Amino acid sequence: MRSTPTHPEVVVAGLRKRYGTTLALDGMSFTVRPGLVTGFIGPNGAGKSTTMRVVLGLDAVDEGTALVGGTPYRDLRNPLSHVGSLLDASAPHPARSARDHLLWLAHSQGLGASRVDQVVERVGLTSAARRKAGGYSLGMRQRLGIAAALLGDPPIILLDEPFNGMDPEGIIWMRGFLRSLAEQGRAVLVSSHLMSEVQDTADHLVVVGRGKVVADAGVADLIAAASGNRVAVRTAARPEAMALLSHAGATVAASGRDTVTVSGLTADHVVTLLNRGAIPFSEVFAHRATLEEAYLELTRDAVEFRATSPEEVSR
Amino acid sequence: MKRALHAEWTKTRTVAGPWWLLLGAVVLTIASSALVTSLATCHTAGCHTDTTRLSLTGVHLGQALIAILAVRFLSDEYDSGMIRTTLAAIPHRPTAFAAKAVTLTGVVAVAGSIAILGSLLAGRIILPGNGFTPAHGHPALSLADWPTLRATVGSILYLTLIALLSLGITAVLRDSATSTGAVLGLLYLFPVLAQVIDDPHWQRLLHQIGPMSAGLTIQATTDLHTLPLTPWAGLGVTAGWAAAALAAGGLLLHIRDA
């Protein structure tokens, strides 16, 4: 039993877990490195929360290992000084004040009330700390959960959907806060089902779907990969342009009211074809995918329940 | 373990629920004991009433609030999801469970002592006025009398065993309403069944195996040879139930996902 992890890393390797007939985790593997905010992104039901519970020793797996600083969580003494966590749907007792909730947690680790007051102040809950947690908004409860995660000043922090229920001010605060934790050299894992919540905050992204990792890359690499070698055309004659270019062998998709995304042809070739066909256009440019598009692309096959768009129905 | 105990004690003292239930158990036990005692009379010498047992009757009702307290000690955490926070803070589950059991035992032992001693005191004050006098063969209730002391200490132990039985069942069932129903059913079902079944052999057996009916033989101070079990053997049955429930609950807590 080692009490101080040498590398504040989370290493998840080959996790498999089945609930009845549902395969919740299907070979989940990734690493959370110190000094970075790692976004843990995927649709609901992709296995994010289950993975976090496994890392925290709350759920068992059929196969695979999850180590924090080289040690299984359940072997840690005073675990909150190694790993801080915020779990979705793990609310404090509604009749207990925020301060008392943090106090029993502090006592479980041999910490005192002064540390409680420090973390309460750090998350901006000082004025509400003596009120019952049952009367808290979801955003305040998230701040209380963050305070609990910080209690033991851990080098590893795992947050499950911390943006849930936060108002815009809270979201901005949370982003800055996550950045500061990473800048202090901590390994920070933040899960979300919305790319927009983490795209400006995360350094690294682990995208998951159906219980496994579908992409594990830096933010810039992920955008480049999703952009491919596509060309975008802005034109007032969209249907004509699409007919002409697809006739020339390109894969063509309408990407806006007056824009078309083309793959399989170079920009020069597109310009030549349009001129030859006398189709007016105002702009031809390299397509740059947004992170949101990259995410949708990656998780398209992994979404369990997807609404069918009206276009697909009419086809 | 010391830190886990400190945490459990802080949890217990920082919400009002447990204190109201403990206060309720004390008041209900003493009040119902006093009521039953005040209704009993003895006009001649040789009325064969077990006055100690009579004075401690309130345990029958008071134990229900102790059981509810013990269920909520754990089920509140499952209801809110806080159990995950607890087990993330204390990942060694036998330690986490033991800390809960010890804290619960402590608060129930204190409240139980007040409830039982209060009931006995009420009996000591009320009984002589109803004819239970030394002249009629009933000296004042006293802890210097060994059978009365045994009944008193045994009743306090009984209440803590009921609390531990309830905690164990809750660790198995996890839900407040289901656990409360199961515990109260287990306690009161055996005596009810014994009432409706005519066969004396079955009646005797139900009294011997029911956690309440067996355990409360510890309150008997007279005519011990007519009981289905000796007092300590009866309390032993309740202890067996509590041990089995704690073992099952502790094992399931250890192996199941939180």
Coordinates of C-alpha atoms in Angstrom, one line a residue:
Chain A
M1 CA 0.0 0.0 0.0
R2 CA 1.7 3.2 -1.2
S3 CA 0.4 6.4 0.3
T4 CA 1.9 9.0 -2.0
P5 CA 1.5 8.5 -5.8
T6 CA 4.7 9.3 -7.6
H7 CA 2.9 10.5 -10.8
P8 CA -0.4 12.2 -10.3
E9 CA -1.9 10.4 -13.3
V10 CA -5.1 8.4 -13.9
V11 CA -4.5 5.3 -16.0
V12 CA -7.6 3.5 -17.2
A13 CA -6.9 0.3 -19.1
G14 CA -9.3 -2.0 -20.9
L15 CA -12.3 -1.5 -18.6
R16 CA -15.2 -3.8 -19.4
K17 CA -18.4 -3.9 -17.5
R18 CA -21.8 -5.4 -18.3
Y19 CA -25.1 -4.5 -16.6
G20 CA -27.4 -7.4 -17.6
T21 CA -27.6 -7.3 -21.3
T22 CA -26.1 -3.8 -21.7
L23 CA -22.3 -3.4 -22.2
A24 CA -21.6 -0.2 -20.3
L25 CA -17.9 -0.3 -20.8
D26 CA -16.3 -2.0 -23.7
G27 CA -12.5 -1.7 -23.4
M28 CA -12.3 1.9 -22.1
S29 CA -8.7 3.0 -22.0
F30 CA -7.1 6.4 -21.6
T31 CA -4.7 8.4 -19.4
V32 CA -5.3 11.7 -17.6
R33 CA -2.0 13.6 -17.4
P34 CA -0.9 16.2 -14.9
G35 CA -0.9 19.9 -15.8
L36 CA -3.7 19.5 -18.4
V37 CA -7.4 19.7 -18.4
T38 CA -8.7 16.6 -20.1
G39 CA -12.2 16.8 -21.5
F40 CA -14.1 13.5 -21.2
I41 CA -16.8 13.9 -23.8
G42 CA -19.5 11.7 -25.1
P43 CA -23.2 11.4 -25.4
N44 CA -25.3 10.4 -22.4
G45 CA -25.0 6.7 -21.8
A46 CA -21.5 6.5 -23.3
G47 CA -20.0 5.3 -20.1
K48 CA -18.4 8.5 -18.7
S49 CA -20.0 8.3 -15.2
T50 CA -19.5 4.6 -14.9
T51 CA -15.8 5.0 -15.7
M52 CA -15.5 7.7 -13.1
R53 CA -17.2 5.5 -10.5
V54 CA -14.8 2.7 -11.4
V55 CA -11.8 4.9 -11.0
L56 CA -13.1 5.9 -7.5
G57 CA -13.5 2.3 -6.5
L58 CA -17.3 2.6 -6.3
D59 CA -18.2 0.2 -9.1
A60 CA -16.4 -3.0 -9.9
V61 CA -15.4 -4.0 -13.5
D62 CA -15.5 -7.4 -15.2
E63 CA -12.1 -6.7 -16.7
G64 CA -9.4 -4.1 -16.8
T65 CA -7.7 -1.8 -14.3
A66 CA -8.0 1.8 -13.1
L67 CA -5.1 3.3 -11.2
V68 CA -4.6 6.7 -9.6
G69 CA -0.9 7.5 -9.2
G70 CA -0.2 3.8 -9.8
T71 CA -2.5 2.6 -7.0
P72 CA -6.0 1.2 -7.1
Y73 CA -8.2 3.9 -5.4
R74 CA -9.5 1.4 -2.8
D75 CA -6.0 1.0 -1.4
L76 CA -5.4 4.7 -0.8
R77 CA -5.2 5.9 2.8
N78 CA -6.9 9.4 3.1
P79 CA -7.9 9.2 -0.5
L80 CA -9.2 12.8 -0.7
S81 CA -5.6 14.0 -0.5
H82 CA -4.8 12.0 -3.6
V83 CA -8.0 12.3 -5.7
G84 CA -10.8 14.9 -5.4
S85 CA -14.0 14.1 -7.1
L86 CA -17.4 15.5 -8.0
L87 CA -19.9 12.9 -9.0
D88 CA -23.2 13.5 -10.8
A89 CA -26.2 12.8 -8.5
S90 CA -24.3 12.4 -5.2
A91 CA -26.1 15.1 -3.3
P92 CA -25.4 16.1 0.3
H93 CA -28.0 15.4 2.9
P94 CA -30.7 18.1 2.4
A95 CA -30.9 18.9 6.1
R96 CA -27.2 19.4 6.6
S97 CA -25.5 22.7 6.0
A98 CA -22.7 22.9 3.4
R99 CA -20.2 23.6 6.1
D100 CA -21.2 20.6 8.1
H101 CA -21.2 18.4 5.0
L102 CA -17.6 19.5 4.3
L103 CA -16.8 19.1 8.0
W104 CA -17.6 15.4 8.2
L105 CA -15.7 14.8 5.0
A106 CA -12.7 16.7 6.5
H107 CA -12.9 14.7 9.7
S108 CA -12.9 11.5 7.6
Q109 CA -9.4 12.5 6.4
G110 CA -8.0 13.8 9.6
L111 CA -8.5 17.4 8.5
G112 CA -10.0 20.2 10.5
A113 CA -12.5 23.0 10.3
S114 CA -10.0 25.6 9.1
R115 CA -9.5 23.7 5.9
V116 CA -13.3 23.6 5.4
D117 CA -13.4 27.4 5.7
Q118 CA -10.6 27.7 3.1
V119 CA -12.3 25.6 0.4
V120 CA -15.7 27.2 1.1
E121 CA -14.1 30.6 0.4
R122 CA -12.3 29.3 -2.7
V123 CA -15.6 28.3 -4.4
G124 CA -17.4 31.4 -3.3
L125 CA -19.9 29.8 -0.9
T126 CA -18.9 31.6 2.3
S127 CA -22.1 33.5 2.7
A128 CA -24.3 30.4 2.1
A129 CA -22.2 27.9 3.9
R130 CA -24.3 27.7 7.1
R131 CA -27.6 27.2 5.1
K132 CA -29.1 23.8 4.6
A133 CA -27.9 22.2 1.4
G134 CA -31.5 21.2 0.5
G135 CA -32.3 24.9 -0.3
Y136 CA -29.3 25.2 -2.7
S137 CA -29.7 25.7 -6.4
L138 CA -28.0 23.1 -8.6
G139 CA -25.3 25.6 -9.4
M140 CA -24.6 26.1 -5.6
R141 CA -24.6 22.3 -5.1
Q142 CA -22.0 22.0 -7.9
R143 CA -19.8 24.6 -6.1
L144 CA -20.2 22.6 -2.8
G145 CA -19.1 19.5 -4.7
I146 CA -16.1 21.3 -6.1
A147 CA -15.2 22.4 -2.5
A148 CA -15.4 18.8 -1.4
A149 CA -13.1 17.8 -4.3
L150 CA -10.6 20.4 -3.2
L151 CA -10.7 19.5 0.5
G152 CA -7.6 17.3 0.6
D153 CA -5.6 19.6 -1.9
P154 CA -5.3 16.5 -4.2
P155 CA -3.1 16.4 -7.3
I156 CA -5.8 14.6 -9.3
I157 CA -9.3 16.0 -9.7
L158 CA -12.2 14.2 -11.4
L159 CA -15.4 16.1 -12.1
D160 CA -18.5 14.5 -13.6
E161 CA -20.6 17.1 -15.5
P162 CA -19.6 20.1 -13.3
F163 CA -21.3 22.5 -15.7
N164 CA -24.7 21.0 -15.2
G165 CA -27.2 23.5 -13.7
M166 CA -24.7 26.3 -13.7
D167 CA -25.7 29.8 -14.7
P168 CA -23.6 31.7 -17.4
E169 CA -21.6 33.4 -14.6
G170 CA -20.9 30.0 -13.0
I171 CA -19.8 28.5 -16.3
I172 CA -17.3 31.3 -16.8
W173 CA -16.1 30.9 -13.2
M174 CA -15.8 27.1 -13.7
R175 CA -13.7 27.5 -16.8
G176 CA -11.2 29.8 -15.2
F177 CA -11.1 27.6 -12.2
L178 CA -10.4 24.4 -14.1
R179 CA -7.6 26.3 -16.0
S180 CA -6.0 27.4 -12.7
L181 CA -6.1 23.8 -11.3
A182 CA -4.2 22.5 -14.4
E183 CA -1.8 25.4 -14.2
Q184 CA -1.0 24.3 -10.6
G185 CA 0.2 21.0 -12.2
R186 CA -2.9 19.0 -11.3
A187 CA -4.4 16.3 -13.5
V188 CA -7.9 17.4 -14.2
L189 CA -10.6 15.2 -15.9
V190 CA -13.9 16.9 -16.7
S191 CA -16.8 15.1 -18.2
S192 CA -19.5 16.6 -20.3
H193 CA -22.0 15.6 -22.9
L194 CA -21.7 19.0 -24.6
M195 CA -18.5 19.9 -26.5
S196 CA -19.3 23.6 -26.2
E197 CA -18.8 23.4 -22.4
V198 CA -15.2 22.2 -22.5
Q199 CA -13.9 23.3 -25.9
D200 CA -12.3 26.5 -24.7
T201 CA -11.1 24.9 -21.5
A202 CA -9.7 21.5 -22.3
D203 CA -6.1 20.9 -23.6
H204 CA -6.8 17.3 -24.4
L205 CA -10.0 15.4 -25.3
V206 CA -11.0 11.9 -24.7
V207 CA -14.1 11.3 -26.8
V208 CA -16.2 8.3 -25.9
G209 CA -19.1 6.4 -27.3
R210 CA -20.7 3.1 -26.4
G211 CA -18.3 2.3 -23.6
K212 CA -15.0 2.9 -25.5
V213 CA -12.8 5.7 -26.6
V214 CA -13.4 6.9 -30.1
A215 CA -10.8 9.7 -30.1
D216 CA -8.0 10.6 -27.7
A217 CA -6.1 13.7 -29.0
G218 CA -5.2 17.3 -28.5
V219 CA -7.9 19.8 -29.4
A220 CA -6.0 21.2 -32.4
D221 CA -5.3 17.7 -33.8
L222 CA -9.0 16.7 -33.4
I223 CA -10.2 19.7 -35.4
A224 CA -7.6 19.1 -38.2
A225 CA -8.6 15.5 -38.5
A226 CA -12.3 16.3 -38.7
S227 CA -11.7 19.1 -41.3
G228 CA -10.1 16.6 -43.7
N229 CA -9.2 18.1 -47.1
R230 CA -12.6 19.6 -47.7
V231 CA -13.4 22.8 -49.6
A232 CA -16.3 25.1 -48.9
V233 CA -18.0 27.1 -51.7
R234 CA -20.2 30.1 -51.2
T235 CA -22.7 30.4 -54.1
A236 CA -26.1 31.9 -54.9
A237 CA -26.8 28.9 -57.2
R238 CA -26.4 26.1 -54.7
P239 CA -28.5 23.4 -56.4
E240 CA -26.7 23.9 -59.7
A241 CA -23.3 23.9 -58.1
M242 CA -24.1 20.7 -56.1
A243 CA -25.3 18.9 -59.3
L244 CA -22.2 20.0 -61.3
L245 CA -19.7 19.0 -58.6
S246 CA -21.2 15.7 -57.7
H247 CA -21.3 14.9 -61.4
A248 CA -17.6 15.5 -61.5
G249 CA -17.1 12.8 -58.8
A250 CA -17.0 14.9 -55.6
T251 CA -18.9 14.2 -52.4
V252 CA -21.1 17.2 -51.9
A253 CA -23.1 18.4 -48.9
A254 CA -25.1 21.5 -48.3
S255 CA -23.6 23.1 -45.2
G256 CA -25.5 26.3 -45.1
R257 CA -28.1 28.4 -46.9
D258 CA -25.5 29.4 -49.6
T259 CA -22.6 27.1 -48.8
V260 CA -21.6 23.7 -50.1
T261 CA -18.9 21.5 -48.6
V262 CA -17.0 19.5 -51.2
S263 CA -14.6 16.6 -50.6
G264 CA -12.7 14.7 -53.2
L265 CA -11.7 17.7 -55.3
T266 CA -9.0 20.4 -54.8
A267 CA -9.9 24.0 -54.5
D268 CA -8.4 24.8 -57.9
H269 CA -10.3 22.1 -59.6
V270 CA -13.6 23.3 -58.0
V271 CA -12.9 26.9 -59.3
T272 CA -12.2 25.5 -62.8
L273 CA -15.4 23.4 -62.9
L274 CA -17.6 26.3 -61.6
N275 CA -16.2 28.7 -64.2
R276 CA -16.6 26.2 -67.0
G277 CA -20.2 25.6 -65.9
A278 CA -20.8 29.4 -65.6
I279 CA -22.1 29.0 -62.1
P280 CA -21.6 32.2 -60.0
F281 CA -19.8 31.9 -56.7
S282 CA -18.5 34.4 -54.2
E283 CA -15.9 32.4 -52.3
V284 CA -14.0 29.1 -52.3
F285 CA -12.1 28.3 -49.1
A286 CA -10.6 25.4 -47.1
H287 CA -13.2 24.0 -44.8
R288 CA -12.3 24.2 -41.1
A289 CA -14.4 22.0 -38.9
T290 CA -15.6 23.2 -35.5
L291 CA -14.9 21.1 -32.5
E292 CA -18.6 20.5 -32.3
E293 CA -18.6 19.0 -35.8
A294 CA -15.6 16.8 -35.0
Y295 CA -17.5 15.6 -32.0
L296 CA -20.7 14.8 -33.9
E297 CA -18.7 13.1 -36.6
L298 CA -16.9 10.9 -34.0
T299 CA -19.9 10.0 -31.9
R300 CA -22.4 9.7 -34.8
D301 CA -22.3 5.9 -34.6
A302 CA -22.2 5.9 -30.9
V303 CA -25.4 7.7 -30.1
E304 CA -27.9 5.1 -28.8
F305 CA -31.0 7.0 -29.5
R306 CA -30.9 9.6 -32.3
A307 CA -33.8 11.6 -33.7
T308 CA -34.3 11.2 -37.4
S309 CA -34.2 14.5 -39.2
P310 CA -37.1 15.4 -41.5
E311 CA -34.9 15.2 -44.5
E312 CA -34.0 11.6 -43.8
V313 CA -37.6 10.7 -43.4
S314 CA -38.7 12.3 -46.7
R315 CA -36.0 10.4 -48.6
Chain B
M1 CA -11.1 3.7 12.0
K2 CA -10.8 6.7 14.4
R3 CA -11.2 9.1 11.5
A4 CA -14.2 7.2 10.1
L5 CA -15.8 7.3 13.5
H6 CA -15.1 11.0 13.8
A7 CA -16.8 11.5 10.4
E8 CA -19.8 9.4 11.4
W9 CA -20.2 11.2 14.6
T10 CA -20.1 14.6 12.8
K11 CA -22.7 13.4 10.3
T12 CA -25.0 12.3 13.2
R13 CA -24.7 15.4 15.3
T14 CA -25.2 17.9 12.4
V15 CA -28.7 16.9 11.4
A16 CA -31.8 17.2 13.6
G17 CA -33.5 13.9 12.4
P18 CA -31.6 11.4 14.6
W19 CA -32.1 13.6 17.7
W20 CA -35.8 13.9 17.2
L21 CA -36.1 10.1 16.7
L22 CA -34.0 9.4 19.8
L23 CA -36.0 11.8 21.9
G24 CA -39.2 10.3 20.5
A25 CA -38.1 6.8 21.4
V26 CA -37.3 7.9 25.0
V27 CA -40.6 9.7 25.4
L28 CA -42.7 7.0 23.8
T29 CA -41.0 4.2 25.8
I30 CA -41.4 5.9 29.2
A31 CA -44.9 7.2 28.4
S32 CA -46.3 3.9 27.2
S33 CA -44.6 2.1 30.1
A34 CA -46.1 4.5 32.6
L35 CA -49.5 4.2 31.0
V36 CA -49.6 0.4 31.1
T37 CA -48.2 0.4 34.7
S38 CA -50.8 2.8 35.9
L39 CA -53.6 0.6 34.6
A40 CA -52.4 -2.5 36.6
T41 CA -53.7 -3.0 40.1
C42 CA -53.1 -5.5 42.9
H43 CA -55.7 -5.7 45.6
T44 CA -54.7 -8.8 47.5
A45 CA -51.5 -10.6 48.4
G46 CA -50.2 -13.0 45.8
C47 CA -51.2 -11.3 42.5
H48 CA -48.7 -12.9 40.2
T49 CA -47.6 -9.8 38.2
D50 CA -44.0 -9.5 37.0
T51 CA -43.8 -5.8 37.9
T52 CA -40.3 -5.3 36.3
R53 CA -41.5 -6.6 33.0
L54 CA -44.7 -4.6 33.3
S55 CA -42.7 -1.4 34.0
L56 CA -40.6 -2.0 30.8
T57 CA -43.5 -2.7 28.5
G58 CA -42.9 0.6 26.6
V59 CA -40.0 -1.1 24.8
H60 CA -42.5 -2.7 22.5
L61 CA -43.4 0.7 21.0
G62 CA -40.1 2.6 21.6
Q63 CA -38.2 0.0 19.6
A64 CA -40.1 1.0 16.4
L65 CA -38.6 4.5 16.6
I66 CA -35.1 3.1 17.3
A67 CA -35.6 0.8 14.2
I68 CA -36.6 3.8 12.0
L69 CA -33.6 5.8 13.3
A70 CA -31.3 2.9 12.5
V71 CA -32.8 2.4 9.0
R72 CA -32.4 6.1 8.2
F73 CA -28.8 6.1 9.5
L74 CA -27.9 4.4 6.3
S75 CA -30.9 4.7 3.9
D76 CA -30.7 8.5 3.9
E77 CA -27.3 8.2 2.2
Y78 CA -28.7 5.9 -0.5
D79 CA -31.7 8.2 -1.0
S80 CA -29.5 11.3 -1.6
G81 CA -26.6 9.5 -3.3
M82 CA -24.3 10.6 -0.5
I83 CA -23.2 7.0 0.1
R84 CA -20.9 7.5 -2.9
T85 CA -19.2 10.5 -1.2
T86 CA -18.9 8.4 2.0
L87 CA -17.3 5.5 0.2
A88 CA -15.0 7.7 -1.8
A89 CA -13.8 9.2 1.4
I90 CA -13.6 5.9 3.2
P91 CA -13.0 3.3 0.4
H92 CA -12.3 0.5 2.9
R93 CA -16.0 -0.6 3.2
P94 CA -15.7 -2.8 6.3
T95 CA -14.3 0.3 8.1
A96 CA -17.0 2.6 6.7
F97 CA -19.8 0.1 7.8
A98 CA -18.2 -0.6 11.2
A99 CA -17.9 3.1 11.9
K100 CA -21.7 3.5 11.2
A101 CA -22.5 0.5 13.4
V102 CA -20.4 1.7 16.3
T103 CA -21.8 5.3 16.2
L104 CA -25.3 3.9 16.0
T105 CA -24.7 1.6 18.9
G106 CA -23.4 4.5 21.0
V107 CA -26.3 6.8 20.5
V108 CA -28.9 4.0 20.9
A109 CA -27.2 2.8 24.1
V110 CA -27.4 6.2 25.6
A111 CA -31.0 6.9 24.6
G112 CA -32.0 3.3 25.5
S113 CA -30.5 3.7 28.9
I114 CA -32.5 6.9 29.6
A115 CA -35.7 5.2 28.2
I116 CA -35.3 2.0 30.2
L117 CA -34.2 3.6 33.5
G118 CA -36.9 6.2 33.1
S119 CA -39.5 3.5 32.6
L120 CA -38.3 1.6 35.7
L121 CA -38.4 4.8 37.7
A122 CA -41.9 5.5 36.6
G123 CA -42.9 2.0 37.7
R124 CA -41.2 2.4 41.0
I125 CA -43.3 5.6 41.6
I126 CA -46.6 4.4 40.2
L127 CA -46.8 0.8 41.3
P128 CA -47.1 1.2 45.1
G129 CA -50.2 3.4 44.6
N130 CA -51.9 0.6 42.7
G131 CA -51.5 -1.9 45.4
F132 CA -48.1 -3.4 44.4
T133 CA -46.9 -2.9 48.0
P134 CA -44.5 -5.0 50.1
A135 CA -47.5 -6.1 52.1
H136 CA -48.9 -7.7 48.9
G137 CA -45.5 -9.3 48.1
H138 CA -44.2 -6.6 45.8
P139 CA -41.2 -4.7 47.2
A140 CA -40.3 -1.5 45.3
L141 CA -38.4 -2.1 42.1
S142 CA -34.7 -1.9 42.7
L143 CA -31.6 -2.4 40.6
A144 CA -30.1 -4.2 43.7
D145 CA -32.4 -7.0 42.8
W146 CA -30.5 -9.2 40.3
P147 CA -33.5 -10.2 38.1
T148 CA -34.5 -6.6 37.8
L149 CA -30.9 -5.5 37.0
R150 CA -30.8 -8.3 34.4
A151 CA -34.0 -7.1 32.8
T152 CA -32.8 -3.5 32.8
V153 CA -29.4 -4.1 31.3
G154 CA -30.9 -6.7 28.9
S155 CA -33.5 -4.3 27.7
I156 CA -30.9 -1.7 26.8
L157 CA -28.9 -4.4 25.0
Y158 CA -32.1 -5.4 23.3
L159 CA -32.6 -1.9 21.9
T160 CA -29.0 -1.7 20.5
L161 CA -29.4 -5.2 18.9
I162 CA -32.7 -4.0 17.2
A163 CA -30.8 -1.0 15.9
L164 CA -28.0 -3.2 14.5
L165 CA -30.5 -5.6 13.0
S166 CA -32.1 -2.7 11.3
L167 CA -28.8 -1.3 10.0
G168 CA -27.9 -4.7 8.6
I169 CA -31.2 -5.1 6.8
T170 CA -30.9 -1.6 5.4
A171 CA -27.4 -2.4 4.0
V172 CA -29.1 -5.3 2.2
L173 CA -32.2 -3.5 0.9
R174 CA -30.8 0.1 0.7
D175 CA -34.2 1.8 0.2
S176 CA -35.8 3.6 3.2
A177 CA -39.4 2.5 2.8
T178 CA -38.6 -1.1 1.9
S179 CA -36.1 -1.4 4.8
T180 CA -38.5 0.2 7.4
G181 CA -41.3 -2.2 6.2
A182 CA -39.0 -5.2 6.4
V183 CA -37.7 -4.4 9.9
L184 CA -41.1 -3.6 11.4
G185 CA -42.5 -6.6 9.7
L186 CA -39.8 -8.8 11.1
L187 CA -40.3 -7.4 14.6
Y188 CA -44.1 -7.5 14.8
L189 CA -44.9 -10.4 12.5
F190 CA -43.9 -13.2 14.8
P191 CA -46.1 -12.1 17.8
V192 CA -49.0 -11.6 15.5
L193 CA -48.6 -15.0 13.9
A194 CA -48.4 -16.5 17.3
Q195 CA -51.7 -14.9 18.2
V196 CA -53.5 -16.3 15.2
I197 CA -52.0 -19.8 15.2
D198 CA -53.8 -22.2 17.7
D199 CA -51.2 -25.0 17.8
P200 CA -49.3 -24.5 21.0
H201 CA -46.2 -26.1 19.6
W202 CA -46.0 -23.6 16.7
Q203 CA -46.8 -20.7 19.1
R204 CA -43.9 -21.8 21.3
L205 CA -41.6 -22.0 18.3
L206 CA -42.6 -18.6 17.0
H207 CA -41.8 -17.1 20.4
Q208 CA -38.5 -18.8 20.4
I209 CA -37.3 -17.6 16.9
G210 CA -38.9 -14.1 16.6
P211 CA -36.3 -11.4 17.2
M212 CA -38.7 -9.4 19.4
S213 CA -40.6 -12.1 21.3
A214 CA -37.4 -14.1 22.0
G215 CA -35.3 -11.0 22.9
L216 CA -37.9 -9.6 25.3
T217 CA -37.8 -12.7 27.5
I218 CA -34.8 -10.8 29.0
Q219 CA -37.4 -8.6 30.8
A220 CA -38.9 -11.6 32.7
T221 CA -38.1 -11.7 36.4
T222 CA -40.7 -14.2 37.7
D223 CA -41.9 -17.7 36.6
L224 CA -38.9 -18.2 34.4
H225 CA -39.7 -21.9 34.1
T226 CA -42.9 -21.2 32.1
L227 CA -41.0 -19.2 29.4
P228 CA -40.2 -20.8 26.0
L229 CA -36.6 -19.6 26.5
T230 CA -34.4 -18.5 29.3
P231 CA -33.8 -14.7 29.4
W232 CA -30.2 -14.8 28.2
A233 CA -30.9 -17.4 25.5
G234 CA -33.8 -15.2 24.3
L235 CA -31.5 -12.2 24.0
G236 CA -29.1 -14.5 22.3
V237 CA -31.6 -15.2 19.6
T238 CA -32.0 -11.4 18.9
A239 CA -28.2 -11.1 18.9
G240 CA -28.1 -13.9 16.3
W241 CA -30.6 -12.1 14.1
A242 CA -28.5 -8.9 14.4
A243 CA -25.3 -10.7 13.6
A244 CA -26.8 -12.4 10.6
A245 CA -28.2 -9.1 9.2
L246 CA -24.9 -7.3 9.8
A247 CA -23.0 -10.0 8.1
A248 CA -25.3 -10.1 5.1
G249 CA -25.4 -6.3 4.9
G250 CA -21.6 -5.9 5.3
L251 CA -20.9 -8.6 2.7
L252 CA -23.3 -7.0 0.2
L253 CA -21.9 -3.5 0.8
H254 CA -18.5 -4.9 0.2
I255 CA -19.2 -6.6 -3.1
R256 CA -21.9 -4.5 -4.7
D257 CA -21.5 -1.4 -6.7
A258 CA -22.2 1.7 -4.6

